Structures are given as structure tokens and as C-alpha cells.
Coordinates of C-alpha atoms in Angstrom, one line a residue:
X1 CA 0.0 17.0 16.4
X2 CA 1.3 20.4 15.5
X3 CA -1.3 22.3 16.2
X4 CA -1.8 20.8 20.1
X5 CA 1.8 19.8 20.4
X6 CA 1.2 16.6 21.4
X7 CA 3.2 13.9 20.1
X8 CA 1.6 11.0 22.1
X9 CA -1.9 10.8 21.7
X10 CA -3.0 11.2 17.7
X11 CA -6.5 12.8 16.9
X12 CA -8.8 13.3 14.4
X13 CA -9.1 16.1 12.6
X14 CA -11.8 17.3 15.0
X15 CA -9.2 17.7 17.3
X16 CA -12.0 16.1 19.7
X17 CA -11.1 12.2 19.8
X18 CA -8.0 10.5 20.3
X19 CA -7.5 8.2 17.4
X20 CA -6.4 4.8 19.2
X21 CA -6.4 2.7 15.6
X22 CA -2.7 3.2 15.0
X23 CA 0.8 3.9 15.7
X24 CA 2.3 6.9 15.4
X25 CA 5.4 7.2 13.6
X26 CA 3.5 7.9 10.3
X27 CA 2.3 10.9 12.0
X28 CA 5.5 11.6 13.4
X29 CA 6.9 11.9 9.9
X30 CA 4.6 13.3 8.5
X31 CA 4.4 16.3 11.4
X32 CA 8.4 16.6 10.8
X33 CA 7.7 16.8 6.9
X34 CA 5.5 19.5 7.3
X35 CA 7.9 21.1 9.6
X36 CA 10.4 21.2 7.1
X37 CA 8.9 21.6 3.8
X38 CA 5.9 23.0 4.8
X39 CA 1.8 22.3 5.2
X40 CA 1.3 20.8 1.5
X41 CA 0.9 18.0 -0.8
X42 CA 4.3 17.5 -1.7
X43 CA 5.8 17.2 2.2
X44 CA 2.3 14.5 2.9
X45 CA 3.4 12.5 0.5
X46 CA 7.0 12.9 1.3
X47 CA 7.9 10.5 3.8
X48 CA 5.6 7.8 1.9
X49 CA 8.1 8.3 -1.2
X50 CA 11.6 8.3 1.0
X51 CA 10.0 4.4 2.7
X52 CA 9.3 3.2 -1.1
X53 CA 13.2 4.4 -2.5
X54 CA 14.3 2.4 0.7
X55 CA 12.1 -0.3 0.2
X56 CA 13.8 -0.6 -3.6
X57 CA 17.2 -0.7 -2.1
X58 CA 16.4 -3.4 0.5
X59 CA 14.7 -5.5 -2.3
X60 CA 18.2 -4.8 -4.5
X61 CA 20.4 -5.9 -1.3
X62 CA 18.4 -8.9 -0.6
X63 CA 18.3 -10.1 -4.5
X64 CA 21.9 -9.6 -4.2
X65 CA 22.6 -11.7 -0.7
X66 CA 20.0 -14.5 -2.9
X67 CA 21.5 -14.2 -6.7
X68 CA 23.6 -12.0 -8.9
X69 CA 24.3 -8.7 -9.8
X70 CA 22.1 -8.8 -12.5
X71 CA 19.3 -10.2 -11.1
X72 CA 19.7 -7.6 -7.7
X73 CA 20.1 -4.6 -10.6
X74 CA 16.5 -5.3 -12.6
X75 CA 14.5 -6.4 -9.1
X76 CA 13.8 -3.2 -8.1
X77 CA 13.3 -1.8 -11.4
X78 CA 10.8 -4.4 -12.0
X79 CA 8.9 -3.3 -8.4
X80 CA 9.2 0.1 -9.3
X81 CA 7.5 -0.4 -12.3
X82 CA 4.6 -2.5 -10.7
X83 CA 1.3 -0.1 -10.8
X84 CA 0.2 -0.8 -7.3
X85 CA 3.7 0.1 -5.8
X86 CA 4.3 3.1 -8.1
X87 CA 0.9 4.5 -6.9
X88 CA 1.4 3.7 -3.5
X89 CA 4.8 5.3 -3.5
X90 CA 3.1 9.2 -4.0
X91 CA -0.1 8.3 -1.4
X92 CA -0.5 8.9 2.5
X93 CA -0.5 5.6 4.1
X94 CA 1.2 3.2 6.3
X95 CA 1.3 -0.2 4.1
X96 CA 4.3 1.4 1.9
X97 CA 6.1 1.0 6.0
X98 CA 4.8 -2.2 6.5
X99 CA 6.3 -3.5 3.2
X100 CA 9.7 -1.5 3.9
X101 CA 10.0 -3.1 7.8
X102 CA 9.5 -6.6 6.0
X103 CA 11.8 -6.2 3.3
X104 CA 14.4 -4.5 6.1
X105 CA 14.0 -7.8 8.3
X106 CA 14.5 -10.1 5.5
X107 CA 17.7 -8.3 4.7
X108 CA 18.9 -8.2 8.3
X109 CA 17.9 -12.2 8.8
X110 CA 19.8 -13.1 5.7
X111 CA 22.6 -11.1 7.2
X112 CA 22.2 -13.1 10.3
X113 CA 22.3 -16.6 8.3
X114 CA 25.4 -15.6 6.9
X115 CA 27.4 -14.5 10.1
X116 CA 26.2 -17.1 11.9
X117 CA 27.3 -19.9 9.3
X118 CA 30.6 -18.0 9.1
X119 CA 30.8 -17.8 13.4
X120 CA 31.5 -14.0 13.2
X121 CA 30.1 -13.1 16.5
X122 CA 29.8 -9.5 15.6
X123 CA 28.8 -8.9 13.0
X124 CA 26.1 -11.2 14.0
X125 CA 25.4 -9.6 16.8
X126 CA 25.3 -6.2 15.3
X127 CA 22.5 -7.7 12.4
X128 CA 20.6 -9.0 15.3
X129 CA 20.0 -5.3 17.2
X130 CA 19.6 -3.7 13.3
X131 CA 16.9 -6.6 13.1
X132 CA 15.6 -5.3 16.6
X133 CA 15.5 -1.8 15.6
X134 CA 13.2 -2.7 12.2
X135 CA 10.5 -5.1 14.5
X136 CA 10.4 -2.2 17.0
X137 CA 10.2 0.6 13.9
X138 CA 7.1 -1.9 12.7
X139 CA 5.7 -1.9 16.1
X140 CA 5.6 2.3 15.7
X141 CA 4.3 2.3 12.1
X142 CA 1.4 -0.6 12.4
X143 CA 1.5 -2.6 15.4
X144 CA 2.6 -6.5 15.3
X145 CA 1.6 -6.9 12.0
X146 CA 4.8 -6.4 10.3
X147 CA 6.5 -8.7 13.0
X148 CA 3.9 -11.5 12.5
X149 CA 4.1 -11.1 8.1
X150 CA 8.2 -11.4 8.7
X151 CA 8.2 -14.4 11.5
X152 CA 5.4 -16.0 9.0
X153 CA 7.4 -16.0 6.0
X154 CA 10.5 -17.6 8.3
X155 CA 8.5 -20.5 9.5
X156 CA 6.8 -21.4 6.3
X157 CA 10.5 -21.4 5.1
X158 CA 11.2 -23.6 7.6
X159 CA 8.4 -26.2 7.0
X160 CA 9.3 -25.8 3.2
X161 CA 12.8 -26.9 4.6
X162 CA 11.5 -29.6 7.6
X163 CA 14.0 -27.0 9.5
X164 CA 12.2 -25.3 11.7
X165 CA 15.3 -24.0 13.6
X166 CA 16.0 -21.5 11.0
X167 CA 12.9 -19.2 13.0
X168 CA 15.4 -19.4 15.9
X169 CA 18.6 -18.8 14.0
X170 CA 18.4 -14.9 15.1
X171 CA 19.0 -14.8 18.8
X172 CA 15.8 -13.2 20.4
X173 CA 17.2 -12.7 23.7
X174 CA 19.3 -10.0 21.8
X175 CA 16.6 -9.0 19.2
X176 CA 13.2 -8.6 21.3
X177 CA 15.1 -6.0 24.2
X178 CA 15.7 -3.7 21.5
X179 CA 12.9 -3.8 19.5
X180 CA 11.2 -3.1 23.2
X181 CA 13.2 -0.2 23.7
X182 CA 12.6 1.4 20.6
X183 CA 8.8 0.8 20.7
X184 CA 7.8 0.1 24.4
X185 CA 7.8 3.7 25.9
X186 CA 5.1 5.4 23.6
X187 CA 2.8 1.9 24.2
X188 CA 3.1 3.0 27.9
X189 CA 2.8 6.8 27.8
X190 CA -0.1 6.1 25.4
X191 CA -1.7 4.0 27.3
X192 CA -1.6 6.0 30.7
X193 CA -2.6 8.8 28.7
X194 CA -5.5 6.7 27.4
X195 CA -6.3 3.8 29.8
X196 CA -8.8 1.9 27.2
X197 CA -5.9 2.0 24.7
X198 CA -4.5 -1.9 25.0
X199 CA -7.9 -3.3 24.9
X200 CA -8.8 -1.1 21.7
X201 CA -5.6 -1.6 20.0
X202 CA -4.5 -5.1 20.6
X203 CA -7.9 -6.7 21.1
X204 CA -10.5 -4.9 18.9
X205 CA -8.1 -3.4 15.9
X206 CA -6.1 -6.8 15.6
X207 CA -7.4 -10.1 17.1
X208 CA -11.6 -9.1 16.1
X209 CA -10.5 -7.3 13.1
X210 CA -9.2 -10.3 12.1
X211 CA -12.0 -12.9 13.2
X212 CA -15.4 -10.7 12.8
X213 CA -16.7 -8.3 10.2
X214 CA -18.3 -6.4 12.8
X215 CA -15.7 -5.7 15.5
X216 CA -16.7 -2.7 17.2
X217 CA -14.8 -0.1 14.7
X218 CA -14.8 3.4 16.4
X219 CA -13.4 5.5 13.7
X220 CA -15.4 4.2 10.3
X221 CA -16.2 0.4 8.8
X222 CA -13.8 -2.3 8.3
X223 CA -13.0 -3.4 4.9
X224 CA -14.9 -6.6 4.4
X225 CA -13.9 -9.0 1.8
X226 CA -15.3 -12.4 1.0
X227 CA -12.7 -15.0 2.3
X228 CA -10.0 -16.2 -0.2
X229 CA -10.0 -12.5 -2.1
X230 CA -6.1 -11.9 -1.1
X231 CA -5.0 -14.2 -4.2
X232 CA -7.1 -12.9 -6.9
X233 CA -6.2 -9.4 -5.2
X234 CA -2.3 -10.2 -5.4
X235 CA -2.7 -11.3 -9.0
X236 CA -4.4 -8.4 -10.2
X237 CA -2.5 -5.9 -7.6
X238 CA 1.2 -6.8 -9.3
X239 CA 0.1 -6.1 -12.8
X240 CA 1.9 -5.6 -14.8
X241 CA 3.5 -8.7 -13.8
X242 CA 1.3 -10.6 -12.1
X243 CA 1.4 -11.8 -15.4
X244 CA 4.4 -14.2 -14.3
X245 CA 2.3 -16.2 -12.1
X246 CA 0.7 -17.8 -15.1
X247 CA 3.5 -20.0 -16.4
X248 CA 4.2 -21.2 -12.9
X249 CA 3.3 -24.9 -13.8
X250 CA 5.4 -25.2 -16.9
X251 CA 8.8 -23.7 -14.4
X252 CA 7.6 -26.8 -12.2
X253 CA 7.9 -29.2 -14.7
X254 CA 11.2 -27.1 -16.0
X255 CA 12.3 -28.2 -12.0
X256 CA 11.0 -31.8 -11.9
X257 CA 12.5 -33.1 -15.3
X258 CA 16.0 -30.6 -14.6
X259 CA 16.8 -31.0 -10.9
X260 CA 14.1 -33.7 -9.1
X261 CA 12.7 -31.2 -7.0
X262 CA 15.4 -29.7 -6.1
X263 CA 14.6 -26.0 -5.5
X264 CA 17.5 -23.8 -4.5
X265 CA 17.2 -22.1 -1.0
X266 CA 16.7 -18.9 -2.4
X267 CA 13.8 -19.9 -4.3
X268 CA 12.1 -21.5 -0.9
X269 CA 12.5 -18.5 0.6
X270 CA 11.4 -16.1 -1.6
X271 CA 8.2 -18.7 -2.2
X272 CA 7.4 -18.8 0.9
X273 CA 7.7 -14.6 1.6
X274 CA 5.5 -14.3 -1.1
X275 CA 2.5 -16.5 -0.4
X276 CA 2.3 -16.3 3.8
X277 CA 0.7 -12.9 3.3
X278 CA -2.3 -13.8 0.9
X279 CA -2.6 -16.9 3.5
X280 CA -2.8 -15.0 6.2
X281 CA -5.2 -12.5 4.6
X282 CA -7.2 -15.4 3.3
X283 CA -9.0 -15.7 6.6
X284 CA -9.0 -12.1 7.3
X285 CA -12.4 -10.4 7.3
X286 CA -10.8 -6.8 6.9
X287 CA -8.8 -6.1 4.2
X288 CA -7.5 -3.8 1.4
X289 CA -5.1 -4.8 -1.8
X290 CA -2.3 -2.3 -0.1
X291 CA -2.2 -5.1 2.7
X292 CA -0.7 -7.6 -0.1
X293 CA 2.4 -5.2 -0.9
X294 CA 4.7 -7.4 1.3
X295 CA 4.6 -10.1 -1.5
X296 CA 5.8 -7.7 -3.7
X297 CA 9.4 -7.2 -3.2
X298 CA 10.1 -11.4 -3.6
X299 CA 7.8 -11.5 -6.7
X300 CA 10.2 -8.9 -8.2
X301 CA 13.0 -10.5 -7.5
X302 CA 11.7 -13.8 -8.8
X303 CA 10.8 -12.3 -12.0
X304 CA 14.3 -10.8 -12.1
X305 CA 15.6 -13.8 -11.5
X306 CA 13.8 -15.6 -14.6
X307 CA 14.9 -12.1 -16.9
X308 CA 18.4 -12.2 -15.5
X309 CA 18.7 -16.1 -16.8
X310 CA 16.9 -15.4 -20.1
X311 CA 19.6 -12.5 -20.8
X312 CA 22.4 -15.2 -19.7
X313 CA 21.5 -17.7 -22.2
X314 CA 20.8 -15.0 -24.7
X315 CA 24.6 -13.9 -24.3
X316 CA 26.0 -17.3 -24.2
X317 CA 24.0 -18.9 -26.9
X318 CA 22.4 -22.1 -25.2
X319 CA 19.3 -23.8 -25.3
X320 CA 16.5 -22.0 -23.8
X321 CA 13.9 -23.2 -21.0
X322 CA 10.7 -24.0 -22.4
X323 CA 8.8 -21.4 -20.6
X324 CA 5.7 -20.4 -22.1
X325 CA 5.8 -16.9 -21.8
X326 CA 8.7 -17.5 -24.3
X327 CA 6.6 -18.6 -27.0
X328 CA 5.4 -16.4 -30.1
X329 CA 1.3 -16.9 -28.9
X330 CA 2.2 -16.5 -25.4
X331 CA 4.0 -13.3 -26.1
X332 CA 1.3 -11.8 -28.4
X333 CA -1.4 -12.5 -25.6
X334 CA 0.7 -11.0 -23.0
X335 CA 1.0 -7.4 -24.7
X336 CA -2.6 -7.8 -25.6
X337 CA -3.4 -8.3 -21.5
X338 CA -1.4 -4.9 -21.4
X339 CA -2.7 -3.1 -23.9
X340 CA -6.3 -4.1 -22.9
X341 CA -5.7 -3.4 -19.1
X342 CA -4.5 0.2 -20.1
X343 CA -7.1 1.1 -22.3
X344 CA -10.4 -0.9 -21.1
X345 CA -9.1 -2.6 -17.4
X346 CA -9.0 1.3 -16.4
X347 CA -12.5 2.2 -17.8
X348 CA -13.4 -0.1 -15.0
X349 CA -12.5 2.8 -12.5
X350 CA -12.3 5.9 -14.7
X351 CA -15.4 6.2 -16.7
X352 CA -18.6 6.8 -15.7
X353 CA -20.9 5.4 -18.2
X354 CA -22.2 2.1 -17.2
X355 CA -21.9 0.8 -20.5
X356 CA -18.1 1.3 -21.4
X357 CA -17.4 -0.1 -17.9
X358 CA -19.2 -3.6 -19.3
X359 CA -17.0 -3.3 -22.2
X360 CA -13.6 -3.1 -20.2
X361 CA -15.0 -5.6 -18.2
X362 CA -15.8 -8.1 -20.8
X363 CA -12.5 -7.3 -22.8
X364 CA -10.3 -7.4 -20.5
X365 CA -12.0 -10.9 -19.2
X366 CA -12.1 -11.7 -22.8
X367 CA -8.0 -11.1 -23.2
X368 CA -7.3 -12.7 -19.8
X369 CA -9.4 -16.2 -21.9
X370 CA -7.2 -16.1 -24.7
X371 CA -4.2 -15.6 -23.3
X372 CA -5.0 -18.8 -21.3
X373 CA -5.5 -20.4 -24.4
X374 CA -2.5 -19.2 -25.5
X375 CA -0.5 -20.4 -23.0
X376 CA -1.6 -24.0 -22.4
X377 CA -1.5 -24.5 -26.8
X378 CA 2.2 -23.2 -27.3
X379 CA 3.7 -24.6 -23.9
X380 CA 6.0 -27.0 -25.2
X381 CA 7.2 -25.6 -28.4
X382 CA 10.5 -23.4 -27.5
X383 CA 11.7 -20.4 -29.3
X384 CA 14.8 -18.6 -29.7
X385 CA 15.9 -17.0 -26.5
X386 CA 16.8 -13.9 -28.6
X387 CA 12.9 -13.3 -29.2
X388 CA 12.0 -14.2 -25.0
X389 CA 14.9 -11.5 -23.9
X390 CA 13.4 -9.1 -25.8
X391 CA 9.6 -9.5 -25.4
X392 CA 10.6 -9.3 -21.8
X393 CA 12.8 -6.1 -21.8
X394 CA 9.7 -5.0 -24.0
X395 CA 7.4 -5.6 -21.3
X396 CA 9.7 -3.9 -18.3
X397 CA 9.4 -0.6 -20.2
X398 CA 5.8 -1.0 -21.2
X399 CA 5.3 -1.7 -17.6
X400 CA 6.3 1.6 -16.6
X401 CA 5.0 3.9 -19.0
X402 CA 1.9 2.1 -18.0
X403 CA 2.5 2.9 -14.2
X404 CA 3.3 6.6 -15.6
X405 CA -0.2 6.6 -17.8
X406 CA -1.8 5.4 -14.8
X407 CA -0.2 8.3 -12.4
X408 CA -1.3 10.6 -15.0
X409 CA -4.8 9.3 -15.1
X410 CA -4.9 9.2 -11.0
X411 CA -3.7 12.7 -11.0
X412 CA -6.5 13.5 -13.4
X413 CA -9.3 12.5 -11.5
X414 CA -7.8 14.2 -8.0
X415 CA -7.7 17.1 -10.3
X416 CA -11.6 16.7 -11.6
X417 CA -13.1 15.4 -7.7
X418 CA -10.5 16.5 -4.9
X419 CA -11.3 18.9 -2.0
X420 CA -8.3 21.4 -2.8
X421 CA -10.0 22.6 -6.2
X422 CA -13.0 23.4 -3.8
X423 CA -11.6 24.9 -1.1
X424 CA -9.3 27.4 -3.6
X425 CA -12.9 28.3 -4.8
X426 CA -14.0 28.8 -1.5
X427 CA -11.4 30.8 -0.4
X428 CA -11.9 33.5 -3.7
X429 CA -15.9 33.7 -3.0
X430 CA -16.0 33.8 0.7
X431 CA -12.5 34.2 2.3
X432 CA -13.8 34.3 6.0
X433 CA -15.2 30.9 5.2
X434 CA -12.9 29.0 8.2
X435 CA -15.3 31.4 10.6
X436 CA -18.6 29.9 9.3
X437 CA -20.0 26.7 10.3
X438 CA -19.8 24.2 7.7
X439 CA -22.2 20.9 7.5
X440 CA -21.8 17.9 5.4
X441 CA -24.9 16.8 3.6
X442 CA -22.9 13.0 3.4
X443 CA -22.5 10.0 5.5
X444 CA -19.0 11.0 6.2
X445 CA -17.1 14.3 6.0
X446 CA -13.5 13.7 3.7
X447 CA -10.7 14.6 5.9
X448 CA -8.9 16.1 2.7
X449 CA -11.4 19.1 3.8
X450 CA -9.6 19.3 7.5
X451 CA -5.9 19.3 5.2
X452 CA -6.5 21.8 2.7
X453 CA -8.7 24.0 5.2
X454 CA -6.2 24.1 7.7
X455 CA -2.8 23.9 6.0
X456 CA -2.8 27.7 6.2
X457 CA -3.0 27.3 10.3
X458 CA -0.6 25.0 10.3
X459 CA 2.3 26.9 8.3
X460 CA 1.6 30.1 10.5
X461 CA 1.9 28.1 13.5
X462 CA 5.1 26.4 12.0
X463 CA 6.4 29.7 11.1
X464 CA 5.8 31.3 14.7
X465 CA 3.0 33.6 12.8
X466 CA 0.8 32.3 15.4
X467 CA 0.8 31.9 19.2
X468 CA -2.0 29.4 18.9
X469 CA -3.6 27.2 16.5
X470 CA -7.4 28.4 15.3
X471 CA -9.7 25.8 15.6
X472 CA -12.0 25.8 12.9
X473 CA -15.6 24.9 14.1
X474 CA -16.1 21.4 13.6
X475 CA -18.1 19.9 10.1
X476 CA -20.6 18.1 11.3
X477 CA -23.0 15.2 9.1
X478 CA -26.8 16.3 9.2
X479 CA -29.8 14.6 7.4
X480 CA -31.5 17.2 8.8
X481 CA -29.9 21.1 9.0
X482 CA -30.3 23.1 12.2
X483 CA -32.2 25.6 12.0
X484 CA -31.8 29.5 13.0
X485 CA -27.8 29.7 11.7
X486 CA -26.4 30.7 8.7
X487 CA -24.5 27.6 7.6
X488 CA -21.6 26.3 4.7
X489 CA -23.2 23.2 3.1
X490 CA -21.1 20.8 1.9
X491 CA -23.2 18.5 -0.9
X492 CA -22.1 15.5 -2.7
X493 CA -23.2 14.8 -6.1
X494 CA -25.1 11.7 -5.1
X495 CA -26.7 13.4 -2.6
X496 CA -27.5 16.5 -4.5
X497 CA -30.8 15.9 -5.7
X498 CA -32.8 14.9 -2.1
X499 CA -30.7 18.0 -0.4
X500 CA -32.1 20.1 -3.4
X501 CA -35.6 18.4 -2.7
X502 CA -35.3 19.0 0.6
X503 CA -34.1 22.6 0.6
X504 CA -35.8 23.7 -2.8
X505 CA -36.1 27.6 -1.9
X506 CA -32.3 28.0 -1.1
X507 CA -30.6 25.1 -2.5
X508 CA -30.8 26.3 -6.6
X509 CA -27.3 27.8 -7.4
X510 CA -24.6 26.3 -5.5
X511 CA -21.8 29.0 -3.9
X512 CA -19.1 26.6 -5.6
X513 CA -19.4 23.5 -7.3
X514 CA -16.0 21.4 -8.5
X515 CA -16.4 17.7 -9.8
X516 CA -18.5 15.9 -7.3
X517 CA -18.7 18.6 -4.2
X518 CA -21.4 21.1 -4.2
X519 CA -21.0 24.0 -1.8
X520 CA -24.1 25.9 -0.5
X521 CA -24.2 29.3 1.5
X522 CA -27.7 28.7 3.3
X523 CA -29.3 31.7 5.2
X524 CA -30.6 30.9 8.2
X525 CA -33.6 28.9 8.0

């Protein structure tokens, strides 16, 4: 977008094909990050950062419209510490926005319950055009989905309440005209800019996306899973305290002897935020664990809430719920599921040796048994609250210096397999490599190779260095090299040895090599 100044249609790096998959205001951020701080790492992942501090502060002013202080204090510490969201915080991607424009409407509808049962017309009214302002933000970041997670979770409330008005407390004539004007003109300039864009967007990147595994994808492959995946996804995706979800029966039986199946409001609501997402992804034949971070905010405030009542009967002494998780078994298997996920549950992704990966595998399986075992042996034999308190302060502060391990580790491997080491090698052996044709010996070409090749362009362009943008000449995917140029080939280690038996006079000593990337300088052949 800098480069052509053009802030309607995106592209792909290639600067050849609009991109028609998504919304732009990602970009848009993005572009103005990189305006301000720069072309580099830090401003890319900037704006992603600033939506997951303002996610945490929506989850703390919704736990606090639900519960107390206390429990609106530890709900976002409790998020922050989640390894999914910490990771997702520092990445370029638009789920953090998705999860940010949910938490934002959930805020703004509890707002609207409130003024509404209070008949101040005002304020109401001013909740409803903030509530406006987040659906047309999510109609800019993703497209409808954030509208159709939020108006999910409200009517799933509803049923949970046999109150279905509570979809129609917000008044849409007032909500919908402002969500249009903040979102409606790009959907039209796009679209006259690109006349196939409606029927791509709407029809092929959300209705078949949804239905078919094969939906006519333009830009790559969809992310199949088998149906049902979003629940064992969501269990492993809020460690370290997916955990929670265990001793769920044992709170229902807490409920059914204390209050008759009572629940509390706040506890419907919260429910039913958390599980419309894995029900809608249930069906879904695309999808990616990122897509479940809209269960994540209620989950943390539910588990505040349980810590936040543990603390309160620690301080005033009374008898504690007999929640497993409480007892001295439970507990020990717990920090064991911890200390397992950190040191074997990671081998799963980190090591390369076939046979260490079977071994996180199996203990990490094995812990996820016992703890089980645990659980449903020691469920109805209570312990001192004093001990429950602090197994579960224990665990918020192992949770993040295992989010802080894991950031470590992530950084790591970037580090070890990431384009930037390669292209900083580049530059020293060959620094009028952007004027050389450059082929990829893969299926697909990384577009961290268009960032970090580029990012100098960019910054002189930003800086008024440049009158126009130089367009480097285009990687393209071979299985077979052209012939009669002098050619930049770009090699992945899986790939390495056919290239090599394919090429064996001038594919010995790579130019640069860096973790899996392999760079050849290939005369003419």
C-alpha cells in the first residue's frame, strides 16, 4: 500500500494481484505503523500488540460490569498469561482484532442492558452508536465474522435464558446505520474498483469456506480440519488453563446441591460466549486454533471468578467448595500437566528427532491420564482453602513464565529458520542481489522474503529518499529452472537434495545457507 499508494485495493507482495481475501484495516495499521516507526519487525507487530492491551482492558471492564473488583483485576492477568494469547499478542494477524471487536461489543451490550434497565435514554443511545462503531470496525478487520461470533453468543444467551428478546435489546435501527457508515464506503470503492469482489468475498471466502474443503481459494489452501476439532483445539489452545475445564462436573454438582440450578446471569452469559465459537467452528471445514481466541476473554474471567472466591473464603475463614482442583492429588497432577507441557508438550513442535517427539507425545498423554485419575479419586474429599489459594496463585505465575519460556523458545527457532538471517547474508555476499532474478525451488515462495527484501524500499520511500518505489523482479516457483539467465535460487532444506540431483554441476556449495533456506547463485545454464 505504500509503495503504490493505494489504500483501497490490497496486493500481494507481487504487487501483481489484488488480494480480495480480506479487509483492510489490518493493512491500514500496519502501513501507518510503518509510517511512523519505520519498515521493521517491531512497527509489524505493533498494531497486533496495541489490539491485545485493549483486548485486556475490555476483558477487565466487562469482568467488572459481571463481578467484582477482584475478579475484573486477575481476568486479564489470567488471559495475558494464556500461551496462545501471549504469542498471538507479538504476531501479524487479524484474529487478535476479531477477539478485540467481540470483547468491545460485549462491553458495549452490557452497557446497553444496563441503561436500558435504568431508562437513561442517552447514555443508551450513545452505547448503541459505540456498539455500531465496533461491528463496522469488524467489518474492516475480517468481514461479518466478528458480527456473527458476537450476535451468536447473544442468542445462545437468550435460549440459555428462554429470552430471546435480549438479541433485540440494542436498537438496530440506531446500531446497523453506523456500523454502515464506518464500513460501507470501502465495500463500494472496492468493489467498483474490483467488480468480482462481492462474489469472492462474501460467497467464496465465507459461505463455501465454511461448507466445502475445496472452495475455490485463489490465494493458497484452506485450513482443513476434521469436523468437531474446535473443542479439543480450545482445550489445548488456553493452556495453561484449559486446565479449568476439567473440574467442570464437580462445579455442576457444587450448583445443583447449592442453588437448584440456579446459575447467575453472569455465568449464562459468559457460558454461552465461550462455547458459540467452537460450535460454530465445529462445522467449519477451514479453520486454525487463532480462530477460537474469542472464547478466551470469558474463560478468563470465569477462572477469575473461581480464584477471586477461593481468595474470599481464604480471608474470611469459611468452608471451602469441594472443587477438585483443590485437592492435594489434583493439585500435584496439575503442576505435573505443566511441567510436562513445558518440557516434553513442546518437543512436539521444537525438536526434530522423531523419537523425542514420541516421547513428549506419550508423556504428556501419559500426564493428561493421571491427572484424570486424579481428579475423579480425590473429588469429594475437601481441603483447606489456604492450600487451593495458593496452588492457584502458584499456577498464575507458572503460567506466565511458561508463556515467557515459550516466547523465548518461538523467538529461538525464528532466529534458527527465518528469512531475515538470510537475506542479512545475502545482502554482505552479493549487495545488488534485489537486481537479480530470484527463483524458489519450493511449492510456495515465504512472503517474509517480500518484507525483509523490501523493507529498505519502503523506508526510503517513507523518508522521501525515493520518488518511486523499485520493484524488485518477481520470485517465481520452478520445478524446472529457465534456462539462458543467471538466476538467485532459493532452496529449502526438504527440497535440497532433488535440486542438488537435479543441478549436480552447479548446485555443490550454496552462496548462503541459514537454518532451512539454501541460497544458490546459478550461472546461466
Amino acid at each position: 500500500m505504500i509503495l503504490r499508494q493505494d489504500w483501497i485495493t490490497p496486493y500481494i507482495p507481487a504487487f501483481h494481484q489484488p488480494f480480495l481475501g480480506k479487509p483492510p484495516l489490518s493493512y491500514w495499521l500496519t502501513a501507518l505503523s510503518f509510517m511512523v516507526f519505520g519498515c521493521n519487525e517491531f512497527s509489524a507487530r505493533f498494531p497486533n500488540f496495541i489490539e491485545g492491551l485493549l483486548t485486556l482492558w475490555f476483558t477487565f471492564l466487562v469482568a467488572r460490569k459481571l463481578f467484582d473488583r477482584r475478579t475484573a483485576l486477575l481476568a486479564p492477568l489470567i488471559l495475558f498469561s494464556n500461551l496462545l494469547f501471549f504469542v498471538e499478542c507479538g504476531t501479524v494477524s487479524m484474529d487478535m482484532g476479531v477477539c478485540l471487536m467481540t470483547t468491545a461489543s460485549m462491553w458495549a451490550y452490557l452497557c446497553i442492558l444496563k441503561a436500558a434497565r435504568e431508562r437513561r435514554v442517552w447514555q443508551r443511545a450513545l452505547y448503541e452508536i459505540l456498539l455500531g462503531l465496533w461491528f463496522g470496525f469488524g467489518m474492516l478487520n475480517k468481514g461479518p465474522v466478528s458480527l456473527v461470533l458476537f450476535l451468536g453468543s447473544i442468542f445462545l444467551f437468550g435460549l440459555f435464558k428462554r429470552n430471546l428478546g435480549l438479541l433485540f435489546t440494542p436498537r438496530w435501527l440506531i446500531v446497523l446505520p453506523v456500523a454502515a457508515i464506518v464500513s460501507l464506503p470501502w465495500y463500494l470503492a472496492m468493489q467498483q474498483a474490483n467488480p468480482d469482489f462481492f462474489n469472492y468475498f462474501f460467497v467464496h471466502e465465507h459461505f463455501l469456506r465454511y461448507l466445502k474443503s475445496d472452495y475455490g481459494d485463489r490465494y493458497g489452501a484452506g485450513h482443513h480440519q476434521p469436523y468437531g476439532m474446535a473443542w479439543p483445539f480450545l482445550l489445548l489452545s488456553f493452556l495453561p488453563w484449559g486446565v479449568f475445564l476439567l473440574p467442570v462436573g464437580a462445579w455442576l454438582k457444587t450448583l445443583w446441591h447449592e442453588r437448584g440450578w440456579r446459575v447467575p446471569d453472569s455465568i449464562l452469559l459468559l457460558s454461552a460466549w465461550v462455547i458459540f465459537t467452537p460450535i460454530f467452528f465445529t462445522f467449519a471445514r477451514s479453520m486454525l486454533m487463532p480462530y477460537l481466541l474469542t472464547s478466551f476473554p470469558p474463560l478468563a474471567i470465569l477462572c477469575a471468578r473461581l480464584l477471586s472466591l477461593e481468595i474470599h473464603r481464604l480471608r474470611n475463614q469459611t468452608v471451602p467448595l469441594r472443587f477438585s482442583l483443590l485437592e492435594p492429588a489434583s493439585c500435584i497432577s496439575w503442576m505435573a500437566i505443566l511441567t510436562l507441557l513445558s518440557g516434553f508438550g513442546l518437543a512436539l513442535v521444537y525438536l526434530k528427532t522423531f523419537r523425542l517427539q514420541m516421547f513428549g507425545f506419550i508423556g504428556y498423554s501419559l500426564a493428561l491420564l493421571l491427572s484424570g485419575i486424579a481428579l475423579w479419586r480425590t473429588s469429594a474429599r475437601p481441603v483447606a482453602s489456604r492450600m487451593g489459594a495458593g496452588i492457584l496463585l502458584i499456577t498464575l505465575v507458572f503460567g506466565l513464565a511458561t508463556s515467557a519460556w515459550f516466547a523465548f523458545l518461538w523467538q529461538d527457532r525464528a532466529d534458527t529458520k527465518s528469512m531475515k538471517t538470510v537475506v542479512a547474508l545475502l545482502k554482505d555476499k552479493l549487495p545488488d542481489y534485489n537486481q537479480r532474478e530470484t527463483a524458489f525451488w519450493a511449492k510456495t515462495a515465504p512472503f517474509s522474503w517480500y518484507f525483509y527484501t523490501q523493507a529498505d524500499t519502503v523506508n526510503a520511500v517513507i523518508a522521501h529518499q525515493a520518488k518511486a518505489p523499485i520493484i524488485f523482479p518477481e520470485p517465481k516457483e520452478y520445478e524446472t529452472l529457465p534456462r539462458g539467465r543467471r538466476l538467485l535460487v532459493v532452496v529449502t532444506r526438504g527440497g535440497l537434495e532433488g535440486f542438488r540431483r537435479k543441478y549436480p554441476a552447479d548446485a555443490h556449495t550454496p552462496l548462503v545457507s541459514w537454518g532451512d533456506y539454501f541460497i544458490f547463485d546459478l550461472p546461466p545454464l
